Amino acid sequence: MKNILKKIMLVSGIAVFIFPVVSGLYKTSIESWELFDWLIMYSFLYWPSYIVGVIFIVLAIKKR
C-alpha cells in the first residue's frame, strides 16, 4: 500500500510540471497564444501548484 502511495505522489508531482506544457501546446493550436506567453501566464497565476509538486516529489523520494 505504501508503495502505491509513493508512486501516486511522484506521478502527481511530475504531472504538475508537465500539465502547463501540454495545456500550452493545446492553447497554441486552437487560439492565438504563444507557448512561452502561456507558460509565463500559467506560472504567474498558478505558482503554488509548483510548490505542491515539489513537495510531493520530495516526499515520494524521501519515503523510498
PDB file of C-alpha atoms in Angstrom:
ATOM      1  CA  MET A   1       0.000   0.000   0.000  1.00  0.00           C
ATOM      2  CA  LYS A   2       2.820   2.418   0.835  1.00  0.00           C
ATOM      3  CA  ASN A   3       4.486   1.689  -2.494  1.00  0.00           C
ATOM      4  CA  ILE A   4       1.348   2.674  -4.378  1.00  0.00           C
ATOM      5  CA  LEU A   5       1.071   5.886  -2.363  1.00  0.00           C
ATOM      6  CA  LYS A   6       4.685   6.768  -3.187  1.00  0.00           C
ATOM      7  CA  LYS A   7       4.076   6.215  -6.887  1.00  0.00           C
ATOM      8  CA  ILE A   8       0.900   8.299  -6.828  1.00  0.00           C
ATOM      9  CA  MET A   9       2.710  11.154  -5.081  1.00  0.00           C
ATOM     10  CA  LEU A  10       5.619  11.008  -7.525  1.00  0.00           C
ATOM     11  CA  VAL A  11       3.415  10.892 -10.614  1.00  0.00           C
ATOM     12  CA  SER A  12       1.168  13.703  -9.385  1.00  0.00           C
ATOM     13  CA  GLY A  13       4.223  15.817  -8.520  1.00  0.00           C
ATOM     14  CA  ILE A  14       5.661  15.333 -12.009  1.00  0.00           C
ATOM     15  CA  ALA A  15       2.263  15.922 -13.631  1.00  0.00           C
ATOM     16  CA  VAL A  16       2.151  19.397 -12.089  1.00  0.00           C
ATOM     17  CA  PHE A  17       5.165  20.336 -14.231  1.00  0.00           C
ATOM     18  CA  ILE A  18       4.002  18.555 -17.388  1.00  0.00           C
ATOM     19  CA  PHE A  19       0.439  19.901 -17.414  1.00  0.00           C
ATOM     20  CA  PRO A  20       1.323  23.556 -18.253  1.00  0.00           C
ATOM     21  CA  VAL A  21       3.345  22.488 -21.296  1.00  0.00           C
ATOM     22  CA  VAL A  22       0.631  20.157 -22.587  1.00  0.00           C
ATOM     23  CA  SER A  23      -2.140  22.678 -21.999  1.00  0.00           C
ATOM     24  CA  GLY A  24       0.034  25.383 -23.583  1.00  0.00           C
ATOM     25  CA  LEU A  25       0.518  23.275 -26.700  1.00  0.00           C
ATOM     26  CA  TYR A  26      -3.242  22.796 -26.837  1.00  0.00           C
ATOM     27  CA  LYS A  27      -3.900  26.534 -26.406  1.00  0.00           C
ATOM     28  CA  THR A  28      -1.415  27.431 -29.152  1.00  0.00           C
ATOM     29  CA  SER A  29      -3.157  25.051 -31.538  1.00  0.00           C
ATOM     30  CA  ILE A  30      -6.684  26.440 -31.019  1.00  0.00           C
ATOM     31  CA  GLU A  31      -6.058  30.081 -30.077  1.00  0.00           C
ATOM     32  CA  SER A  32      -3.549  32.803 -30.840  1.00  0.00           C
ATOM     33  CA  TRP A  33      -1.281  32.121 -27.860  1.00  0.00           C
ATOM     34  CA  GLU A  34       2.468  31.720 -27.991  1.00  0.00           C
ATOM     35  CA  LEU A  35       3.743  28.845 -25.861  1.00  0.00           C
ATOM     36  CA  PHE A  36       6.163  30.997 -23.877  1.00  0.00           C
ATOM     37  CA  ASP A  37       3.436  33.578 -23.150  1.00  0.00           C
ATOM     38  CA  TRP A  38       1.090  30.833 -21.982  1.00  0.00           C
ATOM     39  CA  LEU A  39       3.735  29.334 -19.673  1.00  0.00           C
ATOM     40  CA  ILE A  40       4.513  32.739 -18.157  1.00  0.00           C
ATOM     41  CA  MET A  41       0.835  33.474 -17.535  1.00  0.00           C
ATOM     42  CA  TYR A  42       0.185  29.996 -16.120  1.00  0.00           C
ATOM     43  CA  SER A  43       3.227  30.204 -13.857  1.00  0.00           C
ATOM     44  CA  PHE A  44       2.222  33.650 -12.631  1.00  0.00           C
ATOM     45  CA  LEU A  45      -1.310  32.542 -11.766  1.00  0.00           C
ATOM     46  CA  TYR A  46      -0.699  29.018 -10.510  1.00  0.00           C
ATOM     47  CA  TRP A  47       2.736  29.224  -8.887  1.00  0.00           C
ATOM     48  CA  PRO A  48       1.514  27.472  -5.700  1.00  0.00           C
ATOM     49  CA  SER A  49       0.917  24.317  -7.750  1.00  0.00           C
ATOM     50  CA  TYR A  50       4.657  24.173  -8.451  1.00  0.00           C
ATOM     51  CA  ILE A  51       5.378  24.251  -4.728  1.00  0.00           C
ATOM     52  CA  VAL A  52       2.921  21.423  -4.114  1.00  0.00           C
ATOM     53  CA  GLY A  53       4.517  19.456  -6.966  1.00  0.00           C
ATOM     54  CA  VAL A  54       7.993  19.862  -5.489  1.00  0.00           C
ATOM     55  CA  ILE A  55       6.734  18.825  -2.051  1.00  0.00           C
ATOM     56  CA  PHE A  56       5.101  15.699  -3.499  1.00  0.00           C
ATOM     57  CA  ILE A  57       8.265  14.750  -5.390  1.00  0.00           C
ATOM     58  CA  VAL A  58      10.474  15.292  -2.338  1.00  0.00           C
ATOM     59  CA  LEU A  59       8.158  13.282  -0.087  1.00  0.00           C
ATOM     60  CA  ALA A  60       7.947  10.443  -2.601  1.00  0.00           C
ATOM     61  CA  ILE A  61      11.729  10.287  -2.910  1.00  0.00           C
ATOM     62  CA  LYS A  62      12.239  10.616   0.841  1.00  0.00           C
ATOM     63  CA  LYS A  63       9.896   7.717   1.583  1.00  0.00           C
ATOM     64  CA  ARG A  64      11.921   5.393  -0.635  1.00  0.00           C
TER      65      ARG A  64
END
